[in-house]
Amino acid sequence: MKHRAVKRRTVVVGLGSVAGAAAIGGFAADAQAESRNSSRNAEKPANSGALAFDPSAYTELTTTVTTDEGDKEVTYHFWKALTYVTAPVDAEHQSLVVSVPVRIDGKAVDATNAPILFSNAVGGYFPASVATAAGVGEAAMEMGDPGGAGGPGPGGTPPADTGTGTGAPTTGTGEVPSGSNGMLNGMGEMVSLPKLGLAAGYVVVEPGCRGRTLTDANGTYYGTAPAAIVDLKAAVRYVRSNQGRIPGDTRRIVSTGTSAGGALSALLGASGDSALYAPYLKEIGAADASDAVFASGDWCPITDLEHADGAYEWNWGANTPQSGTLDQSVSKELRAQFAEYQASLRLKGLNGFGPLTARNYDDYLLETYVRPAAATYLKGLAEADRSAYLSANPFITWKNGRATFTWADYLTHVGARKKTAPAFDTFDLSGGENNEFGTGTTEARHFTAYGQRHDTTGLTASRVDGDIPALLDLMNPMYHLARHNPGRAKHWWIRVGTKDTDTALTVVGNLAATLHGLGDDVDSLMYWDQGHGSNTDAADFITWVARVTGRRK
Ligand code: DHB
């Protein structure tokens, strides 16, 4: 498995203020800023509960953000890690940071009623932390320790011979800033949405949350499903319960995330105010407020996990894995499961496509997403580059601004797939998702009947554990959408690259088609030739946020 070195993006932090220096000047400067701000604590709203946001407890920072319109110098108020629940299991992860722009290129901005970008940094279902974040866009996805013998340890890398798992870097011991998600396999470049949002004048909230690798002193896994979504909901509740204290319009919370973070963002969007999470939220002392979000931005969401193995084989079954071998009979059986699942969804495609089935889904993806993605890409190239690209890729017919090619040729163009079969509920429990469904001191479990039946780790039970079905519901946006959850977000932005083989493209296709069927506002497209985690139209997303939230420039 290949990994690009994790690249830290340069953040230019201004030294123009004492507080600005605090963020980069270490402990002494930090303490100075603390005392300066604590003198203003008298300004706290009178009716402050344990989770009251202190409007005065910020430091002022300056950063330069590179945007499509050039570099912008943004001065902003930054609230360091704030614990968002009253009974944290792990305050280091159950905390969030807030950034509020006050000046952009020297011009004062008022973010009092700005949309709130709620941007999670989760990757790989690992924990995410803002404990040490000293400015916007520094939320860290934690990679955990590399795996031990016999498969990945907590947060570890998949065994080299299977190619399954989540693709954590082999050096996965550190933290990765949210702007460069280390889970992402290096084919796509990811622009920091928190920074772009700030430069657009939005309030930015970056939540940490528990993740699958966390264990307590007894070796009990306390960050596996549904911990991450419970925490993100608690963070939303914290923000909303601080309406009037926290800058921004708490009715216009826009969630974002990529990959596992995209899955959680979609889930946050789909499950707003669902009663299913109430006991979990109560247990950690979440604020008594709505956890619905206004809009959901989801990049390459690794979701619908219990159906993802079948979908993966339907989509990428013809492609050889990057490493390891593909068991053809397993692939075939899983593909058959997809046909059954897809039929059960009774979905209609966008643009009047009609019922979506395993038989026509290739045509649907080509027509709706993949060919238009190629066309957009080709149109964006200069004449000479386009000619060169088309000569190098003769499978594409380019005529009248339209790209045509067959599904088989597209699959060949994508090349080796990232995972073997099953891609998620691996027989040897080595997948990251197996760990996501771990419980107690059990690191990893099966979450599909098929995975359980084919277990190679010596399990004797023929069925998945009794608590698994309910956990799957808690983790799957499709569950909530099937029930037309009234508290769901009504505005959706969904993206994936056409070379992203971390999951099936049908996952995005089904999510978008379901939402469209419910009458929600869905902006879904694919990025041509982009791999896992790219967000090549991040600037468009920022504009989309302004439009759907009614933000005036
Ligand atoms: C991620 C990637 C995966 O392939 C997966 O199975 C889960 C998560 C990620 O990049 O977050």
mmCIF file with all atom_site columns, C-alpha atoms in Angstrom, residues 109-262:
data_model
loop_
_atom_site.group_PDB
_atom_site.id
_atom_site.type_symbol
_atom_site.label_atom_id
_atom_site.label_alt_id
_atom_site.label_comp_id
_atom_site.label_asym_id
_atom_site.label_entity_id
_atom_site.label_seq_id
_atom_site.pdbx_PDB_ins_code
_atom_site.Cartn_x
_atom_site.Cartn_y
_atom_site.Cartn_z
_atom_site.occupancy
_atom_site.B_iso_or_equiv
_atom_site.pdbx_formal_charge
_atom_site.auth_seq_id
_atom_site.auth_comp_id
_atom_site.auth_asym_id
_atom_site.auth_atom_id
_atom_site.pdbx_PDB_model_num
ATOM 1   C CA . VAL A 1 109 ? -16.742 41.537  9.275  1.00 0.00 ? 109 VAL A CA 1
ATOM 2   C CA . ASP A 1 110 ? -19.659 40.785  11.531 1.00 0.00 ? 110 ASP A CA 1
ATOM 3   C CA . ALA A 1 111 ? -20.202 37.054  11.915 1.00 0.00 ? 111 ALA A CA 1
ATOM 4   C CA . THR A 1 112 ? -22.997 37.408  14.476 1.00 0.00 ? 112 THR A CA 1
ATOM 5   C CA . ASN A 1 113 ? -25.524 35.890  12.085 1.00 0.00 ? 113 ASN A CA 1
ATOM 6   C CA . ALA A 1 114 ? -23.158 33.995  9.827  1.00 0.00 ? 114 ALA A CA 1
ATOM 7   C CA . PRO A 1 115 ? -23.651 30.319  8.985  1.00 0.00 ? 115 PRO A CA 1
ATOM 8   C CA . ILE A 1 116 ? -21.776 27.967  11.273 1.00 0.00 ? 116 ILE A CA 1
ATOM 9   C CA . LEU A 1 117 ? -19.492 25.512  9.517  1.00 0.00 ? 117 LEU A CA 1
ATOM 10  C CA . PHE A 1 118 ? -19.362 22.425  11.710 1.00 0.00 ? 118 PHE A CA 1
ATOM 11  C CA . SER A 1 119 ? -16.350 20.674  10.322 1.00 0.00 ? 119 SER A CA 1
ATOM 12  C CA . ASN A 1 120 ? -15.259 17.301  11.645 1.00 0.00 ? 120 ASN A CA 1
ATOM 13  C CA . ALA A 1 121 ? -11.737 16.005  11.034 1.00 0.00 ? 121 ALA A CA 1
ATOM 14  C CA . VAL A 1 122 ? -12.498 12.321  11.448 1.00 0.00 ? 122 VAL A CA 1
ATOM 15  C CA . GLY A 1 123 ? -10.749 9.837   9.181  1.00 0.00 ? 123 GLY A CA 1
ATOM 16  C CA . GLY A 1 124 ? -10.809 6.067   9.335  1.00 0.00 ? 124 GLY A CA 1
ATOM 17  C CA . TYR A 1 125 ? -13.300 6.111   12.221 1.00 0.00 ? 125 TYR A CA 1
ATOM 18  C CA . PHE A 1 126 ? -10.306 7.049   14.340 1.00 0.00 ? 126 PHE A CA 1
ATOM 19  C CA . PRO A 1 127 ? -10.640 9.582   17.164 1.00 0.00 ? 127 PRO A CA 1
ATOM 20  C CA . ALA A 1 128 ? -10.318 13.263  16.343 1.00 0.00 ? 128 ALA A CA 1
ATOM 21  C CA . SER A 1 129 ? -8.942  15.813  18.749 1.00 0.00 ? 129 SER A CA 1
ATOM 22  C CA . VAL A 1 130 ? -8.758  19.563  19.023 1.00 0.00 ? 130 VAL A CA 1
ATOM 23  C CA . ALA A 1 131 ? -7.019  19.457  22.402 1.00 0.00 ? 131 ALA A CA 1
ATOM 24  C CA . THR A 1 132 ? -3.833  20.986  21.057 1.00 0.00 ? 132 THR A CA 1
ATOM 25  C CA . ALA A 1 133 ? -5.312  23.008  18.204 1.00 0.00 ? 133 ALA A CA 1
ATOM 26  C CA . ALA A 1 134 ? -3.923  26.529  18.378 1.00 0.00 ? 134 ALA A CA 1
ATOM 27  C CA . GLY A 1 135 ? -5.818  27.946  15.435 1.00 0.00 ? 135 GLY A CA 1
ATOM 28  C CA . VAL A 1 136 ? -8.352  27.222  12.731 1.00 0.00 ? 136 VAL A CA 1
ATOM 29  C CA . GLY A 1 137 ? -7.964  24.004  10.707 1.00 0.00 ? 137 GLY A CA 1
ATOM 30  C CA . GLU A 1 138 ? -5.723  22.284  13.213 1.00 0.00 ? 138 GLU A CA 1
ATOM 31  C CA . ALA A 1 139 ? -8.120  19.615  14.406 1.00 0.00 ? 139 ALA A CA 1
ATOM 32  C CA . ALA A 1 140 ? -6.234  16.370  14.317 1.00 0.00 ? 140 ALA A CA 1
ATOM 33  C CA . MET A 1 141 ? -7.283  12.956  13.219 1.00 0.00 ? 141 MET A CA 1
ATOM 34  C CA . GLU A 1 142 ? -5.427  10.435  15.321 1.00 0.00 ? 142 GLU A CA 1
ATOM 35  C CA . MET A 1 143 ? -3.971  7.435   13.625 1.00 0.00 ? 143 MET A CA 1
ATOM 36  C CA . GLY A 1 144 ? -3.375  5.256   16.651 1.00 0.00 ? 144 GLY A CA 1
ATOM 37  C CA . ASP A 1 145 ? -0.500  2.817   16.904 1.00 0.00 ? 145 ASP A CA 1
ATOM 38  C CA . PRO A 1 146 ? 0.582   0.555   14.121 1.00 0.00 ? 146 PRO A CA 1
ATOM 39  C CA . GLY A 1 147 ? -0.869  -2.918  14.333 1.00 0.00 ? 147 GLY A CA 1
ATOM 40  C CA . GLY A 1 148 ? 0.738   -5.817  16.037 1.00 0.00 ? 148 GLY A CA 1
ATOM 41  C CA . ALA A 1 149 ? 1.054   -9.371  14.833 1.00 0.00 ? 149 ALA A CA 1
ATOM 42  C CA . GLY A 1 150 ? -1.884  -11.164 13.293 1.00 0.00 ? 150 GLY A CA 1
ATOM 43  C CA . GLY A 1 151 ? -3.619  -8.146  11.858 1.00 0.00 ? 151 GLY A CA 1
ATOM 44  C CA . PRO A 1 152 ? -3.902  -4.550  12.726 1.00 0.00 ? 152 PRO A CA 1
ATOM 45  C CA . GLY A 1 153 ? -3.839  -3.486  16.290 1.00 0.00 ? 153 GLY A CA 1
ATOM 46  C CA . PRO A 1 154 ? -6.011  -0.664  17.329 1.00 0.00 ? 154 PRO A CA 1
ATOM 47  C CA . GLY A 1 155 ? -5.775  1.902   14.620 1.00 0.00 ? 155 GLY A CA 1
ATOM 48  C CA . GLY A 1 156 ? -3.194  -0.117  12.882 1.00 0.00 ? 156 GLY A CA 1
ATOM 49  C CA . THR A 1 157 ? -2.437  -0.838  9.308  1.00 0.00 ? 157 THR A CA 1
ATOM 50  C CA . PRO A 1 158 ? -4.000  -3.744  7.526  1.00 0.00 ? 158 PRO A CA 1
ATOM 51  C CA . PRO A 1 159 ? -1.749  -6.715  6.891  1.00 0.00 ? 159 PRO A CA 1
ATOM 52  C CA . ALA A 1 160 ? 0.148   -6.039  3.694  1.00 0.00 ? 160 ALA A CA 1
ATOM 53  C CA . ASP A 1 161 ? -1.128  -9.187  2.059  1.00 0.00 ? 161 ASP A CA 1
ATOM 54  C CA . THR A 1 162 ? -4.818  -8.387  2.220  1.00 0.00 ? 162 THR A CA 1
ATOM 55  C CA . GLY A 1 163 ? -5.064  -4.813  1.159  1.00 0.00 ? 163 GLY A CA 1
ATOM 56  C CA . THR A 1 164 ? -8.177  -4.488  3.265  1.00 0.00 ? 164 THR A CA 1
ATOM 57  C CA . GLY A 1 165 ? -8.762  -2.095  6.076  1.00 0.00 ? 165 GLY A CA 1
ATOM 58  C CA . THR A 1 166 ? -8.741  1.609   5.953  1.00 0.00 ? 166 THR A CA 1
ATOM 59  C CA . GLY A 1 167 ? -5.323  2.380   4.640  1.00 0.00 ? 167 GLY A CA 1
ATOM 60  C CA . ALA A 1 168 ? -3.780  4.097   7.602  1.00 0.00 ? 168 ALA A CA 1
ATOM 61  C CA . PRO A 1 169 ? -0.245  5.218   6.987  1.00 0.00 ? 169 PRO A CA 1
ATOM 62  C CA . THR A 1 170 ? 2.295   2.672   8.079  1.00 0.00 ? 170 THR A CA 1
ATOM 63  C CA . THR A 1 171 ? 3.899   5.265   10.257 1.00 0.00 ? 171 THR A CA 1
ATOM 64  C CA . GLY A 1 172 ? 0.543   5.844   11.868 1.00 0.00 ? 172 GLY A CA 1
ATOM 65  C CA . THR A 1 173 ? 1.459   6.978   15.304 1.00 0.00 ? 173 THR A CA 1
ATOM 66  C CA . GLY A 1 174 ? 0.870   10.666  15.134 1.00 0.00 ? 174 GLY A CA 1
ATOM 67  C CA . GLU A 1 175 ? -1.782  13.170  14.482 1.00 0.00 ? 175 GLU A CA 1
ATOM 68  C CA . VAL A 1 176 ? -2.746  14.538  11.140 1.00 0.00 ? 176 VAL A CA 1
ATOM 69  C CA . PRO A 1 177 ? -4.131  18.007  10.671 1.00 0.00 ? 177 PRO A CA 1
ATOM 70  C CA . SER A 1 178 ? -7.614  18.123  9.226  1.00 0.00 ? 178 SER A CA 1
ATOM 71  C CA . GLY A 1 179 ? -6.459  19.851  6.080  1.00 0.00 ? 179 GLY A CA 1
ATOM 72  C CA . SER A 1 180 ? -4.492  16.830  5.005  1.00 0.00 ? 180 SER A CA 1
ATOM 73  C CA . ASN A 1 181 ? -6.305  13.706  6.022  1.00 0.00 ? 181 ASN A CA 1
ATOM 74  C CA . GLY A 1 182 ? -3.654  11.037  6.191  1.00 0.00 ? 182 GLY A CA 1
ATOM 75  C CA . MET A 1 183 ? -6.205  8.312   5.481  1.00 0.00 ? 183 MET A CA 1
ATOM 76  C CA . LEU A 1 184 ? -6.501  9.664   2.035  1.00 0.00 ? 184 LEU A CA 1
ATOM 77  C CA . ASN A 1 185 ? -4.410  7.805   -0.415 1.00 0.00 ? 185 ASN A CA 1
ATOM 78  C CA . GLY A 1 186 ? -2.688  10.659  -2.080 1.00 0.00 ? 186 GLY A CA 1
ATOM 79  C CA . MET A 1 187 ? -4.574  10.773  -5.349 1.00 0.00 ? 187 MET A CA 1
ATOM 80  C CA . GLY A 1 188 ? -6.631  13.760  -4.364 1.00 0.00 ? 188 GLY A CA 1
ATOM 81  C CA . GLU A 1 189 ? -5.704  17.025  -2.790 1.00 0.00 ? 189 GLU A CA 1
ATOM 82  C CA . MET A 1 190 ? -7.816  18.230  0.068  1.00 0.00 ? 190 MET A CA 1
ATOM 83  C CA . VAL A 1 191 ? -8.363  21.891  0.731  1.00 0.00 ? 191 VAL A CA 1
ATOM 84  C CA . SER A 1 192 ? -9.042  22.926  4.326  1.00 0.00 ? 192 SER A CA 1
ATOM 85  C CA . LEU A 1 193 ? -12.733 23.751  4.566  1.00 0.00 ? 193 LEU A CA 1
ATOM 86  C CA . PRO A 1 194 ? -12.406 25.338  8.029  1.00 0.00 ? 194 PRO A CA 1
ATOM 87  C CA . LYS A 1 195 ? -9.945  27.872  6.625  1.00 0.00 ? 195 LYS A CA 1
ATOM 88  C CA . LEU A 1 196 ? -11.965 28.571  3.498  1.00 0.00 ? 196 LEU A CA 1
ATOM 89  C CA . GLY A 1 197 ? -15.085 28.970  5.607  1.00 0.00 ? 197 GLY A CA 1
ATOM 90  C CA . LEU A 1 198 ? -13.364 31.431  7.890  1.00 0.00 ? 198 LEU A CA 1
ATOM 91  C CA . ALA A 1 199 ? -12.105 33.442  4.913  1.00 0.00 ? 199 ALA A CA 1
ATOM 92  C CA . ALA A 1 200 ? -15.698 33.561  3.641  1.00 0.00 ? 200 ALA A CA 1
ATOM 93  C CA . GLY A 1 201 ? -16.822 35.138  6.899  1.00 0.00 ? 201 GLY A CA 1
ATOM 94  C CA . TYR A 1 202 ? -18.413 32.067  8.463  1.00 0.00 ? 202 TYR A CA 1
ATOM 95  C CA . VAL A 1 203 ? -18.163 30.906  12.036 1.00 0.00 ? 203 VAL A CA 1
ATOM 96  C CA . VAL A 1 204 ? -16.190 27.671  12.164 1.00 0.00 ? 204 VAL A CA 1
ATOM 97  C CA . VAL A 1 205 ? -16.706 25.024  14.811 1.00 0.00 ? 205 VAL A CA 1
ATOM 98  C CA . GLU A 1 206 ? -14.314 22.081  14.796 1.00 0.00 ? 206 GLU A CA 1
ATOM 99  C CA . PRO A 1 207 ? -15.363 19.242  17.062 1.00 0.00 ? 207 PRO A CA 1
ATOM 100 C CA . GLY A 1 208 ? -13.214 16.428  18.325 1.00 0.00 ? 208 GLY A CA 1
ATOM 101 C CA . CYS A 1 209 ? -14.865 13.095  19.036 1.00 0.00 ? 209 CYS A CA 1
ATOM 102 C CA . ARG A 1 210 ? -14.112 9.619   20.255 1.00 0.00 ? 210 ARG A CA 1
ATOM 103 C CA . GLY A 1 211 ? -12.979 7.000   17.774 1.00 0.00 ? 211 GLY A CA 1
ATOM 104 C CA . ARG A 1 212 ? -12.599 3.288   17.449 1.00 0.00 ? 212 ARG A CA 1
ATOM 105 C CA . THR A 1 213 ? -9.087  2.813   18.819 1.00 0.00 ? 213 THR A CA 1
ATOM 106 C CA . LEU A 1 214 ? -9.544  4.367   22.233 1.00 0.00 ? 214 LEU A CA 1
ATOM 107 C CA . THR A 1 215 ? -9.245  2.044   25.217 1.00 0.00 ? 215 THR A CA 1
ATOM 108 C CA . ASP A 1 216 ? -9.326  2.685   28.941 1.00 0.00 ? 216 ASP A CA 1
ATOM 109 C CA . ALA A 1 217 ? -6.961  1.276   31.549 1.00 0.00 ? 217 ALA A CA 1
ATOM 110 C CA . ASN A 1 218 ? -8.854  -2.025  31.518 1.00 0.00 ? 218 ASN A CA 1
ATOM 111 C CA . GLY A 1 219 ? -8.537  -2.387  27.784 1.00 0.00 ? 219 GLY A CA 1
ATOM 112 C CA . THR A 1 220 ? -12.189 -1.547  27.195 1.00 0.00 ? 220 THR A CA 1
ATOM 113 C CA . TYR A 1 221 ? -12.966 0.056   23.864 1.00 0.00 ? 221 TYR A CA 1
ATOM 114 C CA . TYR A 1 222 ? -14.940 3.197   24.574 1.00 0.00 ? 222 TYR A CA 1
ATOM 115 C CA . GLY A 1 223 ? -14.790 4.971   21.226 1.00 0.00 ? 223 GLY A CA 1
ATOM 116 C CA . THR A 1 224 ? -16.386 2.353   18.991 1.00 0.00 ? 224 THR A CA 1
ATOM 117 C CA . ALA A 1 225 ? -19.887 2.713   17.502 1.00 0.00 ? 225 ALA A CA 1
ATOM 118 C CA . PRO A 1 226 ? -21.878 4.758   18.206 1.00 0.00 ? 226 PRO A CA 1
ATOM 119 C CA . ALA A 1 227 ? -19.464 6.988   20.191 1.00 0.00 ? 227 ALA A CA 1
ATOM 120 C CA . ALA A 1 228 ? -18.368 9.266   17.324 1.00 0.00 ? 228 ALA A CA 1
ATOM 121 C CA . ILE A 1 229 ? -21.863 10.214  16.204 1.00 0.00 ? 229 ILE A CA 1
ATOM 122 C CA . VAL A 1 230 ? -23.044 10.621  19.786 1.00 0.00 ? 230 VAL A CA 1
ATOM 123 C CA . ASP A 1 231 ? -20.182 13.029  20.397 1.00 0.00 ? 231 ASP A CA 1
ATOM 124 C CA . LEU A 1 232 ? -20.794 15.018  17.230 1.00 0.00 ? 232 LEU A CA 1
ATOM 125 C CA . LYS A 1 233 ? -24.455 15.336  18.170 1.00 0.00 ? 233 LYS A CA 1
ATOM 126 C CA . ALA A 1 234 ? -23.458 16.487  21.641 1.00 0.00 ? 234 ALA A CA 1
ATOM 127 C CA . ALA A 1 235 ? -21.192 19.095  20.057 1.00 0.00 ? 235 ALA A CA 1
ATOM 128 C CA . VAL A 1 236 ? -24.049 20.364  17.876 1.00 0.00 ? 236 VAL A CA 1
ATOM 129 C CA . ARG A 1 237 ? -26.240 20.563  20.974 1.00 0.00 ? 237 ARG A CA 1
ATOM 130 C CA . TYR A 1 238 ? -23.567 22.542  22.766 1.00 0.00 ? 238 TYR A CA 1
ATOM 131 C CA . VAL A 1 239 ? -23.457 25.061  19.947 1.00 0.00 ? 239 VAL A CA 1
ATOM 132 C CA . ARG A 1 240 ? -27.213 25.367  19.730 1.00 0.00 ? 240 ARG A CA 1
ATOM 133 C CA . SER A 1 241 ? -27.702 25.617  23.482 1.00 0.00 ? 241 SER A CA 1
ATOM 134 C CA . ASN A 1 242 ? -25.345 28.594  23.394 1.00 0.00 ? 242 ASN A CA 1
ATOM 135 C CA . GLN A 1 243 ? -27.430 30.549  20.931 1.00 0.00 ? 243 GLN A CA 1
ATOM 136 C CA . GLY A 1 244 ? -26.887 34.232  21.661 1.00 0.00 ? 244 GLY A CA 1
ATOM 137 C CA . ARG A 1 245 ? -23.573 33.579  23.379 1.00 0.00 ? 245 ARG A CA 1
ATOM 138 C CA . ILE A 1 246 ? -21.710 31.865  20.571 1.00 0.00 ? 246 ILE A CA 1
ATOM 139 C CA . PRO A 1 247 ? -21.358 33.973  17.422 1.00 0.00 ? 247 PRO A CA 1
ATOM 140 C CA . GLY A 1 248 ? -23.161 32.714  14.331 1.00 0.00 ? 248 GLY A CA 1
ATOM 141 C CA . ASP A 1 249 ? -26.647 31.596  13.423 1.00 0.00 ? 249 ASP A CA 1
ATOM 142 C CA . THR A 1 250 ? -27.317 28.351  15.297 1.00 0.00 ? 250 THR A CA 1
ATOM 143 C CA . ARG A 1 251 ? -30.239 27.679  12.944 1.00 0.00 ? 251 ARG A CA 1
ATOM 144 C CA . ARG A 1 252 ? -27.755 27.469  10.077 1.00 0.00 ? 252 ARG A CA 1
ATOM 145 C CA . ILE A 1 253 ? -25.297 24.791  11.135 1.00 0.00 ? 253 ILE A CA 1
ATOM 146 C CA . VAL A 1 254 ? -23.640 23.184  8.117  1.00 0.00 ? 254 VAL A CA 1
ATOM 147 C CA . SER A 1 255 ? -21.839 19.926  8.811  1.00 0.00 ? 255 SER A CA 1
ATOM 148 C CA . THR A 1 256 ? -18.827 18.801  6.775  1.00 0.00 ? 256 THR A CA 1
ATOM 149 C CA . GLY A 1 257 ? -16.602 15.756  6.726  1.00 0.00 ? 257 GLY A CA 1
ATOM 150 C CA . THR A 1 258 ? -14.593 13.480  4.479  1.00 0.00 ? 258 THR A CA 1
ATOM 151 C CA . SER A 1 259 ? -14.549 9.697   4.229  1.00 0.00 ? 259 SER A CA 1
ATOM 152 C CA . ALA A 1 260 ? -15.387 8.299   7.683  1.00 0.00 ? 260 ALA A CA 1
ATOM 153 C CA . GLY A 1 261 ? -15.897 11.971  8.553  1.00 0.00 ? 261 GLY A CA 1
ATOM 154 C CA . GLY A 1 262 ? -18.131 12.247  5.493  1.00 0.00 ? 262 GLY A CA 1
#
